[in-house]
Coordinates of C-alpha atoms in Angstrom, one line a residue:
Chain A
X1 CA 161.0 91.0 161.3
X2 CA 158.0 89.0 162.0
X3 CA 154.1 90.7 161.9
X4 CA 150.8 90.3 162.4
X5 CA 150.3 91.6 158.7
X6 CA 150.6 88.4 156.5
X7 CA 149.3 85.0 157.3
X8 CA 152.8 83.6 157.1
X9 CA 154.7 85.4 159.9
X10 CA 152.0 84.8 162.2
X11 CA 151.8 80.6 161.6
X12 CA 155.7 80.8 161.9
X13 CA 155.8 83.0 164.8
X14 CA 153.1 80.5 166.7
X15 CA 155.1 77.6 165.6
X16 CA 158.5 78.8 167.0
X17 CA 156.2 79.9 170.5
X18 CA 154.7 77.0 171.1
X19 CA 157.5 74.5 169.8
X20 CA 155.0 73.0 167.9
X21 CA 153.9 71.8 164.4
X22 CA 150.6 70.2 165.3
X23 CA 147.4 71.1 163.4
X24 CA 144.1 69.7 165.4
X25 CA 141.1 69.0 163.0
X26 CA 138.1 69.7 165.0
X27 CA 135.9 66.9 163.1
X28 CA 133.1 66.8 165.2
X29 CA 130.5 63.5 165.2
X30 CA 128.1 62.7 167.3
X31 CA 128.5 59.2 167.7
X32 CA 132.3 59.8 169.0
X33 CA 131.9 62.8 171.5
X34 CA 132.4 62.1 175.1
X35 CA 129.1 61.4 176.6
X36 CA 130.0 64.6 179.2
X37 CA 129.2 67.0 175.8
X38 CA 125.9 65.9 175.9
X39 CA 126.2 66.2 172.0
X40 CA 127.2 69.6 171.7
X41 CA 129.5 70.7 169.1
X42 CA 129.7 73.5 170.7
X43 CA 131.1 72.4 173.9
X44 CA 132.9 69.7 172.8
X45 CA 134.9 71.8 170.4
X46 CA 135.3 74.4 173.2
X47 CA 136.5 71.9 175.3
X48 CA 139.1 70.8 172.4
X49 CA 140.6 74.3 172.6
X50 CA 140.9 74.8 175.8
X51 CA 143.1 72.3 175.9
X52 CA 144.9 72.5 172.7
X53 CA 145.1 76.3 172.7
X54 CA 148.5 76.3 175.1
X55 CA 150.0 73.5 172.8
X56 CA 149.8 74.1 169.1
X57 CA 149.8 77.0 166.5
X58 CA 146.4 76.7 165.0
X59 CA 143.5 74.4 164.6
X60 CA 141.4 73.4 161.4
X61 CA 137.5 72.7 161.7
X62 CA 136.1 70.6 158.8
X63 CA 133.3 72.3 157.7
X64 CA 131.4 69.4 156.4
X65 CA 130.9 68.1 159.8
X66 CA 129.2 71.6 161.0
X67 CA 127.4 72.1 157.2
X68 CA 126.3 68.4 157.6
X69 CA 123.6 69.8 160.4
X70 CA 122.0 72.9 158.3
X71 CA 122.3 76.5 159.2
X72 CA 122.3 75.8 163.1
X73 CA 125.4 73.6 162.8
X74 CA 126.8 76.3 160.4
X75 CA 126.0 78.9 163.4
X76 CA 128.0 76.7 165.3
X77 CA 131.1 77.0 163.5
X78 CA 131.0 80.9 163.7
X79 CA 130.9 80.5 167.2
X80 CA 133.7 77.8 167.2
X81 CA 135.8 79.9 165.1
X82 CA 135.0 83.1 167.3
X83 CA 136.2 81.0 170.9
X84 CA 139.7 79.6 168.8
X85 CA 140.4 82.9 167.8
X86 CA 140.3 84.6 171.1
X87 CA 141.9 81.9 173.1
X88 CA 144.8 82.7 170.5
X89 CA 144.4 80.1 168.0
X90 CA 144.7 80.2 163.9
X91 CA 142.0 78.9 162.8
X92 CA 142.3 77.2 159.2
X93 CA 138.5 76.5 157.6
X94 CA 138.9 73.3 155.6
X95 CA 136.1 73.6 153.4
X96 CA 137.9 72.8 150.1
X97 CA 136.0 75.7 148.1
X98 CA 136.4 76.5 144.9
X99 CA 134.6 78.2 141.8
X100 CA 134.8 80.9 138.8
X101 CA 135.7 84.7 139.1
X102 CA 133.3 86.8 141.4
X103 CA 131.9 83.1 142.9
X104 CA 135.5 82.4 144.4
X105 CA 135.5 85.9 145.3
X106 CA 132.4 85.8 147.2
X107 CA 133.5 82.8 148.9
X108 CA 137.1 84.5 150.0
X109 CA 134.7 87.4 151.4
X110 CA 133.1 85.6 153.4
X111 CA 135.7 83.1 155.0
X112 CA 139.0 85.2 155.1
X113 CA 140.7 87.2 157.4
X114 CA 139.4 88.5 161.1
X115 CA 137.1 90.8 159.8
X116 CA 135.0 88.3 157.4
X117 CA 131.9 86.8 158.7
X118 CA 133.4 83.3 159.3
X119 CA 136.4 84.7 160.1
X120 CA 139.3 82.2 158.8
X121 CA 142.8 82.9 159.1
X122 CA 143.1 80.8 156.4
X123 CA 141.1 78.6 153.7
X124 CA 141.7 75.5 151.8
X125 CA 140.4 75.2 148.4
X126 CA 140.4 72.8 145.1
X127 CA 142.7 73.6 142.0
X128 CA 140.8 72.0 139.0
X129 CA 138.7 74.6 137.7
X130 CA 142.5 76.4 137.3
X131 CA 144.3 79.9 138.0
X132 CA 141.7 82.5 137.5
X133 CA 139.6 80.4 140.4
X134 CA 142.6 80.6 142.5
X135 CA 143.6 84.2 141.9
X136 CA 140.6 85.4 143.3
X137 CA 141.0 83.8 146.9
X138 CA 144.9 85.0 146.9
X139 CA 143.9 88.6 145.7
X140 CA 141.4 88.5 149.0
X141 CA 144.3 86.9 151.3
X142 CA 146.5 89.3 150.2
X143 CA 144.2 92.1 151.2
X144 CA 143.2 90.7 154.2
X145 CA 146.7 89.3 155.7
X146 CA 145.3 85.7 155.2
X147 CA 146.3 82.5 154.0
X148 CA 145.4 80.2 150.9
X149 CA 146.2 75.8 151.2
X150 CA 145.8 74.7 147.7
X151 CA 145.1 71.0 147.3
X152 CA 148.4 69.9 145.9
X153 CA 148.9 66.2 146.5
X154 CA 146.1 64.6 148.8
X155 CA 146.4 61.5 151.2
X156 CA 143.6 59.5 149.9
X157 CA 144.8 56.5 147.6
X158 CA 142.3 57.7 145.0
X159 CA 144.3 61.1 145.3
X160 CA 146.5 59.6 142.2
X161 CA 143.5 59.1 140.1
X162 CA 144.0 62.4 138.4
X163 CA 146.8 64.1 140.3
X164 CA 149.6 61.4 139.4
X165 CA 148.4 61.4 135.6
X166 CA 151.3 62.0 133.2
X167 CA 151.1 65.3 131.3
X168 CA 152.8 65.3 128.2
X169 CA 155.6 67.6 129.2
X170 CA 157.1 64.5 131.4
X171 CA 155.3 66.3 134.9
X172 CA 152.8 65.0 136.8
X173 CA 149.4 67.1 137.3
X174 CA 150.3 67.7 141.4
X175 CA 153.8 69.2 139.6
X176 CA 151.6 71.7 137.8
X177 CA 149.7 72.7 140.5
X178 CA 152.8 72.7 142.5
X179 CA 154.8 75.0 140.6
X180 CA 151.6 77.2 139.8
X181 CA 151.4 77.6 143.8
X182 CA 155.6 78.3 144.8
X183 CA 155.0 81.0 142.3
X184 CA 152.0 82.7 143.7
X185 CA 153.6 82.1 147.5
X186 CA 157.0 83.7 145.8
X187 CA 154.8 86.8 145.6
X188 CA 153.5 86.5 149.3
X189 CA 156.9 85.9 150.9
X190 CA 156.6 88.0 154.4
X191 CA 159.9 88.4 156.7
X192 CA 160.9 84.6 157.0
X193 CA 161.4 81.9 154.0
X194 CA 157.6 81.5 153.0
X195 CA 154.4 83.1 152.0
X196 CA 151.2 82.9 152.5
X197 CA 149.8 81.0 149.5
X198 CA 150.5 77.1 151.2
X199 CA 149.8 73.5 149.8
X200 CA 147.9 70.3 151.2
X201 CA 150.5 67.7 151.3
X202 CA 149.5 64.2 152.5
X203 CA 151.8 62.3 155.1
X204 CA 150.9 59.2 153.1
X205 CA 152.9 59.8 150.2
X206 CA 156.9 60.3 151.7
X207 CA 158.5 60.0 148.2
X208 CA 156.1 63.1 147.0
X209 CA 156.3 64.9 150.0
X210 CA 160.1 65.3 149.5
X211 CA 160.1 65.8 146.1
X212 CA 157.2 68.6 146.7
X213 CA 159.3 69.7 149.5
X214 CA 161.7 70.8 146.7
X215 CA 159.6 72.4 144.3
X216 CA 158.0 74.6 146.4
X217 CA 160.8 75.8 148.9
X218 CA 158.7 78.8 149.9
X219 CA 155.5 77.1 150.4
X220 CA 153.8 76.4 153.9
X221 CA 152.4 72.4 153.6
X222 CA 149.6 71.4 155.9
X223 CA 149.8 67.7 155.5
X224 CA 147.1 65.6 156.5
X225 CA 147.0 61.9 156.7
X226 CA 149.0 61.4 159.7
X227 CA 147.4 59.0 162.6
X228 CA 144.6 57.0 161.5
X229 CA 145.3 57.3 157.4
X230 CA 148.1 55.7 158.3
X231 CA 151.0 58.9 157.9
X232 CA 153.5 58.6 160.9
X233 CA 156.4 61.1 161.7
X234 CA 159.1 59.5 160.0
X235 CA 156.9 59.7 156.9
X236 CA 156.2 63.7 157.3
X237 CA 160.0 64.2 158.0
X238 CA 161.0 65.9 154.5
X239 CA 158.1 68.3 155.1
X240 CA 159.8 70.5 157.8
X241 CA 162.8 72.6 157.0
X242 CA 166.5 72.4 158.8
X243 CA 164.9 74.6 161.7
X244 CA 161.5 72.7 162.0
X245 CA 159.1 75.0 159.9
X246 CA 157.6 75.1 157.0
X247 CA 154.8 72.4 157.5
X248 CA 152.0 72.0 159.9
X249 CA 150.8 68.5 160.3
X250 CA 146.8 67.9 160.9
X251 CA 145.4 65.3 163.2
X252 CA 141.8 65.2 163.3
X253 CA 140.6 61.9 165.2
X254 CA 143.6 60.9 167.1
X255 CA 143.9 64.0 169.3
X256 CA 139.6 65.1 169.5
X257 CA 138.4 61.3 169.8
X258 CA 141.4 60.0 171.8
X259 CA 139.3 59.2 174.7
X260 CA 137.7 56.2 172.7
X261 CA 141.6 55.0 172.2
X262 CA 142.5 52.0 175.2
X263 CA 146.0 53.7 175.9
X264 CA 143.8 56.7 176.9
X265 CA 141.2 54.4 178.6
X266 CA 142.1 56.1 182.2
X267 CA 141.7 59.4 181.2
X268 CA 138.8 62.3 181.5
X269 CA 138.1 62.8 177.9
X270 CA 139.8 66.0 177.7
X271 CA 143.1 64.8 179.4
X272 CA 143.2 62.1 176.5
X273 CA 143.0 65.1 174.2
X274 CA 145.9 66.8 176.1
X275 CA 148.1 63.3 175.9
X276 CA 147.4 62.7 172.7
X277 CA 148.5 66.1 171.7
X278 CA 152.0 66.5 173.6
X279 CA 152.4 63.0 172.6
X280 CA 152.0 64.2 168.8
X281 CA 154.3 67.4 169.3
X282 CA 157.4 65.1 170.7
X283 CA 156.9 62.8 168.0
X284 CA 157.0 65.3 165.1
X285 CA 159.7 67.2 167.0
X286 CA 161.9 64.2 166.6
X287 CA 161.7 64.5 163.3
X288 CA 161.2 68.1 162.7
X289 CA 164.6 69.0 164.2
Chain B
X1 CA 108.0 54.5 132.6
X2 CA 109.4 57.6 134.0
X3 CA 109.2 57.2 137.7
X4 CA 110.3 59.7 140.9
X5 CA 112.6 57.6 142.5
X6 CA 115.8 58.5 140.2
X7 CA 117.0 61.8 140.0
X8 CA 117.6 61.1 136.2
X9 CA 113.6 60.7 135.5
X10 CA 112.4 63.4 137.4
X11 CA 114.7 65.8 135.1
X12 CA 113.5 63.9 132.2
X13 CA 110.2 64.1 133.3
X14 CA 110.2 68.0 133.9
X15 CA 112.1 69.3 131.2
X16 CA 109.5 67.3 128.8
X17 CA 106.8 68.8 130.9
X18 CA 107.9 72.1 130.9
X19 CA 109.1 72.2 127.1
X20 CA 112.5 73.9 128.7
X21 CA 115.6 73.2 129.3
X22 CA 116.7 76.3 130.8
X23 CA 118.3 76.4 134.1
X24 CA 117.5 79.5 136.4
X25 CA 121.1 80.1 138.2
X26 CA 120.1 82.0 142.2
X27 CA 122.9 83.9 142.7
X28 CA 121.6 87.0 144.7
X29 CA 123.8 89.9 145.1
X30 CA 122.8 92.9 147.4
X31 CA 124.3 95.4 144.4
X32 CA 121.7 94.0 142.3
X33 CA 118.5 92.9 143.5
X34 CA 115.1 95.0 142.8
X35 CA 115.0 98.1 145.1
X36 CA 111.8 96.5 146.3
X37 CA 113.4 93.6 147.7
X38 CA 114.6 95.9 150.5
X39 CA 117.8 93.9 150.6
X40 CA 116.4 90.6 151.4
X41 CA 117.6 87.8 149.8
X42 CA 114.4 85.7 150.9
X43 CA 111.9 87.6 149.0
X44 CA 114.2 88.3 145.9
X45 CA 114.7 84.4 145.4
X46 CA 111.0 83.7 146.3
X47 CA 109.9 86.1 143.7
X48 CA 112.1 84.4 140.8
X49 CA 110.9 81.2 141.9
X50 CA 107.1 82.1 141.9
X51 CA 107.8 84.0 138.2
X52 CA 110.0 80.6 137.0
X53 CA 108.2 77.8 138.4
X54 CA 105.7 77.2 135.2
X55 CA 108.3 77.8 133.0
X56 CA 111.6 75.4 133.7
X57 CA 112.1 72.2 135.2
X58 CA 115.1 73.5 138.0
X59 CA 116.6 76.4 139.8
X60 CA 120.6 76.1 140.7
X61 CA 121.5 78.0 144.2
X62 CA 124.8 79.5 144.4
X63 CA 125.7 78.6 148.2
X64 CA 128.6 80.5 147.7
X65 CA 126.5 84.3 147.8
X66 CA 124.6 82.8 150.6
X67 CA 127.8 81.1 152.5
X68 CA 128.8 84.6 152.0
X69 CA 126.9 86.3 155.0
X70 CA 127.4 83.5 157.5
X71 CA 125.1 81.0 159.2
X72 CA 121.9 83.6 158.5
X73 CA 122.8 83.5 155.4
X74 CA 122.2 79.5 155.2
X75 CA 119.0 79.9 156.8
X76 CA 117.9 81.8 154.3
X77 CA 119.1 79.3 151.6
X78 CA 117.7 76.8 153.8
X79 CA 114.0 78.1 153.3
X80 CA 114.6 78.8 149.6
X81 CA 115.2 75.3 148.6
X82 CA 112.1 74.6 150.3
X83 CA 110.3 77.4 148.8
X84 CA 111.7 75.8 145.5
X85 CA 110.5 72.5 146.1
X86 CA 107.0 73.7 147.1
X87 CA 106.6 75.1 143.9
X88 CA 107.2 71.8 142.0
X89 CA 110.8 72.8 141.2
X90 CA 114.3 70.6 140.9
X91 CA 117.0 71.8 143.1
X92 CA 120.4 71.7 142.4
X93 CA 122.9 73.2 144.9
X94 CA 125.8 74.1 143.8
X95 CA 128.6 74.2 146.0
X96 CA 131.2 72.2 144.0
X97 CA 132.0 70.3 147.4
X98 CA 134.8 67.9 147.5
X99 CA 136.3 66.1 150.1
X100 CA 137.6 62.7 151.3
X101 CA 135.8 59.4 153.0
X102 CA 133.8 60.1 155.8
X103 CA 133.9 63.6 154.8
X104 CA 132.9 63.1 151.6
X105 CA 129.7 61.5 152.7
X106 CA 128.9 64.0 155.4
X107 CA 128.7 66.5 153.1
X108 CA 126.1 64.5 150.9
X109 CA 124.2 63.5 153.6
X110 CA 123.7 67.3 154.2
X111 CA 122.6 67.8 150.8
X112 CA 121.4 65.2 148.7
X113 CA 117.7 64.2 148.9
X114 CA 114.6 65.6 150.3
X115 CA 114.8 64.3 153.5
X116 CA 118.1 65.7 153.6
X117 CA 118.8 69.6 155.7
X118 CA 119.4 71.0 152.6
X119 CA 116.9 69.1 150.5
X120 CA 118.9 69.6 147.2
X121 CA 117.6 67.3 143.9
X122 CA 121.2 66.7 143.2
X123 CA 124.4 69.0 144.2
X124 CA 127.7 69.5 142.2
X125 CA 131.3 68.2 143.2
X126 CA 134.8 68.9 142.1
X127 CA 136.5 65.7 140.6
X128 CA 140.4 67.0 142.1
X129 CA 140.5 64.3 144.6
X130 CA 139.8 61.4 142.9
X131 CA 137.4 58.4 142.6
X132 CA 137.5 58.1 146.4
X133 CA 135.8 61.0 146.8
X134 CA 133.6 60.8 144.6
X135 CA 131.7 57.8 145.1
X136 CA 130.4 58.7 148.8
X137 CA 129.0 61.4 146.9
X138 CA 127.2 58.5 144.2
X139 CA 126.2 56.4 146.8
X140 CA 124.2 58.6 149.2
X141 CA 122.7 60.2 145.9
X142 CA 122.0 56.6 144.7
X143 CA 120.2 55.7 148.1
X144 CA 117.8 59.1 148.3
X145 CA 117.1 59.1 144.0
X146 CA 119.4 62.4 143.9
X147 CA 121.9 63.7 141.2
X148 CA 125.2 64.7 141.6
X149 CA 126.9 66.9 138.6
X150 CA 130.8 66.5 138.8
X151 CA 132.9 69.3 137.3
X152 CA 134.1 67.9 133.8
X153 CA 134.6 70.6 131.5
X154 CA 134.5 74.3 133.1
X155 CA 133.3 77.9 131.2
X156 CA 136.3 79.7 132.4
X157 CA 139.2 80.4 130.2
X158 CA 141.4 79.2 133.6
X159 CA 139.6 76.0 133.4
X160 CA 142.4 74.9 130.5
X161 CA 145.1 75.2 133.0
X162 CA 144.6 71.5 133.9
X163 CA 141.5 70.5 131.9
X164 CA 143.0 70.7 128.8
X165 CA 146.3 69.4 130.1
X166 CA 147.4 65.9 127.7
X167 CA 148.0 63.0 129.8
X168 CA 150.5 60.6 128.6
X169 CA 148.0 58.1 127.2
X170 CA 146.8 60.9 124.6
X171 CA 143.7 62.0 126.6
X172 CA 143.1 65.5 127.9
X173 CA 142.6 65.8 131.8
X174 CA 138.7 66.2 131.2
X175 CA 138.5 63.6 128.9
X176 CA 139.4 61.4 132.3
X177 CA 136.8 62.6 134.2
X178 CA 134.9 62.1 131.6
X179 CA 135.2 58.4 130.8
X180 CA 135.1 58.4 134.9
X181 CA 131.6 59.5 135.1
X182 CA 130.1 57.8 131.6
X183 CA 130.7 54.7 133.8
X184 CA 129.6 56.1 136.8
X185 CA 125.8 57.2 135.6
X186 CA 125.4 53.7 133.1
X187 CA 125.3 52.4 136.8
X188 CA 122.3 54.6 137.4
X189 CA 120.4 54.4 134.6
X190 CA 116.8 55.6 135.0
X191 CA 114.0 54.3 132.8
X192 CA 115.5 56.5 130.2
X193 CA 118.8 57.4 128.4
X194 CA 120.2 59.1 131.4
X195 CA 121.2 58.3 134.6
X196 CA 121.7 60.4 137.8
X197 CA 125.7 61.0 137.8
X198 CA 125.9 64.2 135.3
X199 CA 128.8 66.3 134.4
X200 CA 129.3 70.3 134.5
X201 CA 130.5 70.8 130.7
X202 CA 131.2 74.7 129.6
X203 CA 128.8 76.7 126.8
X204 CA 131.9 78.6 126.2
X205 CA 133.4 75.4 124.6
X206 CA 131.2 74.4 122.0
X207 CA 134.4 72.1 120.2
X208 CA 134.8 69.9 123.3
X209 CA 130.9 69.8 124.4
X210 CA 130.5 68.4 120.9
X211 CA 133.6 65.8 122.1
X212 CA 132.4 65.3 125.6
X213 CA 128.4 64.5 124.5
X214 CA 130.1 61.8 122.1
X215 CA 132.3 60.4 124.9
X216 CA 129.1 60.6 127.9
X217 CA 126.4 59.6 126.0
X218 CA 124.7 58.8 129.2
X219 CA 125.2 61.7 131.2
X220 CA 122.9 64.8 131.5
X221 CA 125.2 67.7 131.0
X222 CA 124.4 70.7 133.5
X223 CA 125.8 73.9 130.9
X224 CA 127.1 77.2 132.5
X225 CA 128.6 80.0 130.3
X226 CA 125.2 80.8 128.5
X227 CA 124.7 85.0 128.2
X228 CA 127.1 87.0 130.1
X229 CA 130.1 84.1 129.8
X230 CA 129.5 84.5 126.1
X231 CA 128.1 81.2 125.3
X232 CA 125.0 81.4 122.8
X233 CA 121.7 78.7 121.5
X234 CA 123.7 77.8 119.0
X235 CA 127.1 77.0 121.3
X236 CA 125.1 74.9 123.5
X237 CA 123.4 73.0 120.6
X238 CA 126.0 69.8 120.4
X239 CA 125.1 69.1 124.3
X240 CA 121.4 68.4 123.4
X241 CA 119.7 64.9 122.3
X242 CA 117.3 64.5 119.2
X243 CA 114.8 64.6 121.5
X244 CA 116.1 67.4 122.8
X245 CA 117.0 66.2 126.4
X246 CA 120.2 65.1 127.9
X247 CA 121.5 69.1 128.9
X248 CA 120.0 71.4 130.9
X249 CA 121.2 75.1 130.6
X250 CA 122.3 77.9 133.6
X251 CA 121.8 81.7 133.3
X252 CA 121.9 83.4 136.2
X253 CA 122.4 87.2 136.1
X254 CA 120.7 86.7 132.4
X255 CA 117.7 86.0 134.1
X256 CA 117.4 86.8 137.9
X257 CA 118.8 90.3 137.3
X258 CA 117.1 90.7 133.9
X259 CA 115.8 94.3 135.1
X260 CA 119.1 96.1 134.9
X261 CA 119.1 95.3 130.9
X262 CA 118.1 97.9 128.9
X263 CA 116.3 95.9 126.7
X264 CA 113.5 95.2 129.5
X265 CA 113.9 98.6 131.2
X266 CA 110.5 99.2 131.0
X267 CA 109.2 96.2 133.0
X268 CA 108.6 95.1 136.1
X269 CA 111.4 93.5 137.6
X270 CA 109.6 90.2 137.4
X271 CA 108.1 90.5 134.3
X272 CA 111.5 91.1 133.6
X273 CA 112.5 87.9 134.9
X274 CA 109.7 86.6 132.9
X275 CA 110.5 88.2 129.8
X276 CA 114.2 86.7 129.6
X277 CA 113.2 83.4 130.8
X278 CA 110.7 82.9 127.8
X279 CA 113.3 84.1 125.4
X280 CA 115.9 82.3 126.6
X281 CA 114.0 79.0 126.1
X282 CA 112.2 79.5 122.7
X283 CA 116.3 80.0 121.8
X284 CA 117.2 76.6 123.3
X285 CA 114.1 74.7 121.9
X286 CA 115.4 76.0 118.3
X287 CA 119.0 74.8 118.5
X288 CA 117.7 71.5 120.3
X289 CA 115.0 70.0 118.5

């Protein structure tokens, strides 16, 4: 049976209620919020989830974009996180961190789990300085009943720069981190088919994302890249499983900023958010199904 | 001539001024600070700085221990970089951020520069996602004559796990970042040897600093691992120039919580501080000279 206790049964049992695999970055930018926001992060991002909150499992705020404006935009997110979380929301902090033995650990305390002081259901963080970075943001999930997205295979062209390089035991660099991750998530497994250590997948790259797909059967993917990098829902197809789980697909700018869009020209800003949204969960359902 | 608008000549300029290469690593822990600190963070880092800032050319903040207590926790590292900088200081912030695009650059335009919120000299990145994400980093650093240190090499024995992986051309995984950021800094070349992309490259692996100072001879080399990662003088020794420039070197618990050594037991916390700063640089001007 499904519980609250692991980061995995929760994302799968908000998936299954709300019918819906759609991940909403909250990227906040000045130049692009609806003039109604009067430049508030705050109340723009509140404004997101009150619309989003009905329709999707979870939401992801990019860090940078609060960090970008010092401690008070930092304050911000705290606050952001705090509103998500009690209008039912995951929230996923997509801060990519990463760094040696009690550095990573410090970073862990601090973003995961309800209790913590930023209060992440989950994190997303950088494989390169290798597993004993990693183990201790799992060892801190674990505790906590929170998740872990390990950069796997990302959606920016110069994604392949290292990650497609060659090692000399025939496997590509993404391969090793991918096998390194299905068998930390092995050890997570909750009541369904996957744990709570997940991967970031990019839409961008189909032929990976299936192959991926099969190396880590157990392995949540939060694949970004769909929308404006150019990812569509054909493309993130051989992400989901035979019953529709098993990846959550981020859209940052086509669902916050879709008032600036001209199909959404008509619309209150937020009712563009709310189109843009269900039009996102029909399309991946499509697909996913 | 040495001139203040490259990040590569200031360093140049300080560690010649200051005789030192020694890097003083902020990485404040409640469990350790001076009981007459009370507990505050503020006053613990302002009193390393006043005791360090004669004595070497940089201090490196470890945003992860401040991340760690939430958006007061930034304001606190907000008003140490400036107390830093006050005191004639280099700031590097180190955060190993990484990200992609627009999100790349948001994060250095948060950090990088004077002008910037968080006012670091330079900042270090993590290299995972490719040349992509790097070079938003390069260019806002290039535009405000700040540094940016990208993760080459790293002090942990985990660090192997893709480092030291062989790519199929014969070169390691490191060896690619590497040759990646020799070309970067010739870009940036100051007025002297160095230019303003650097590269973090272990203590605790002397054999490949030796390798990686042959391969970026144009790159200063910020060295972790010195004291309690076991890396000694004589480790660190290959990363250094005849002149005795081109590396600077971290300690952080070494130094900041000298007091709790037995060997200084009977000073002063920041004579303490004092006491293992002094000898940690008449050790690194022996080996690099």
């Amino acid at each position: 049976m499904l519980n609250n206790n692991s980061f995995s049964d929760r994302l799968e049992t908000a998936v299954r209620a709300k019918k819906s695999a759609v991940l909403v970055g909250l990227d906040p930018r000045f130049e692009s919020l609806p003039p109604s926001c009067k430049g508030s992060f705050l109340d723009f991002c509140k404004g997101v989830i009150d619309v989003v909150a009905p329709l999707v499992p979870a939401v992801k705020p990019q860090v940078a974009f609060f960090e970008q404006h010092g401690a008070g935009g930092m304050a911000v997110l705290q606050m952001v996180v705090q509103y998500a979380r009690q209008k039912g929301l995951l929230v996923i902090l997509d801060g990519k961190r990463n760094d040696i033995g009690t550095t990573a650990a410090a970073y862990a305390d601090g973003m995961l789990g309800e209790k913590s002081i930023w209060g992440g259901d989950a994190i997303t963080v950088s494989p390169y300085l290798g597993d004993d970075s990693l183990t201790p943001f799992f060892e801190t999930a674990a505790d906590r009943g929170a998740g872990v997205f390990v950069l796997v295979k990302t959606s920016n062209p110069g994604g392949a720069m290292l990650q497609d390089l060659i090692a000399a035991d025939g496997k590509s660099i993404y391969r090793h981190v991918a096998e390194y991750v299905q068998t930390a998530s092995l050890k997570t497994l909750g009541a369904g088919q996957y744990g709570s250590i997940g991967a970031v997948v990019g839409a961008t790259w189909p032929e990976q994302l299936a192959e991926l797909r099969t190396l880590m059967p157990n392995v949540w993917f939060l694949v970004p890249g769909f929308g404006a990098q150019g990812g569509s829902a054909k493309d993130v197809a051989p992400a989901f499983d035979s019953e529709g789980l098993g990846a959550i697909v981020n859209n940052s700018r086509g669902i916050i900023f879709a008032h600036t869009q001209k199909r959404y020209a008509d619309l209150d800003w937020q009712r563009a958010v709310e189109a843009a949204t269900v039009e996102m969960i029909e399309q991946l359902n499509c697909v996913s199904h």
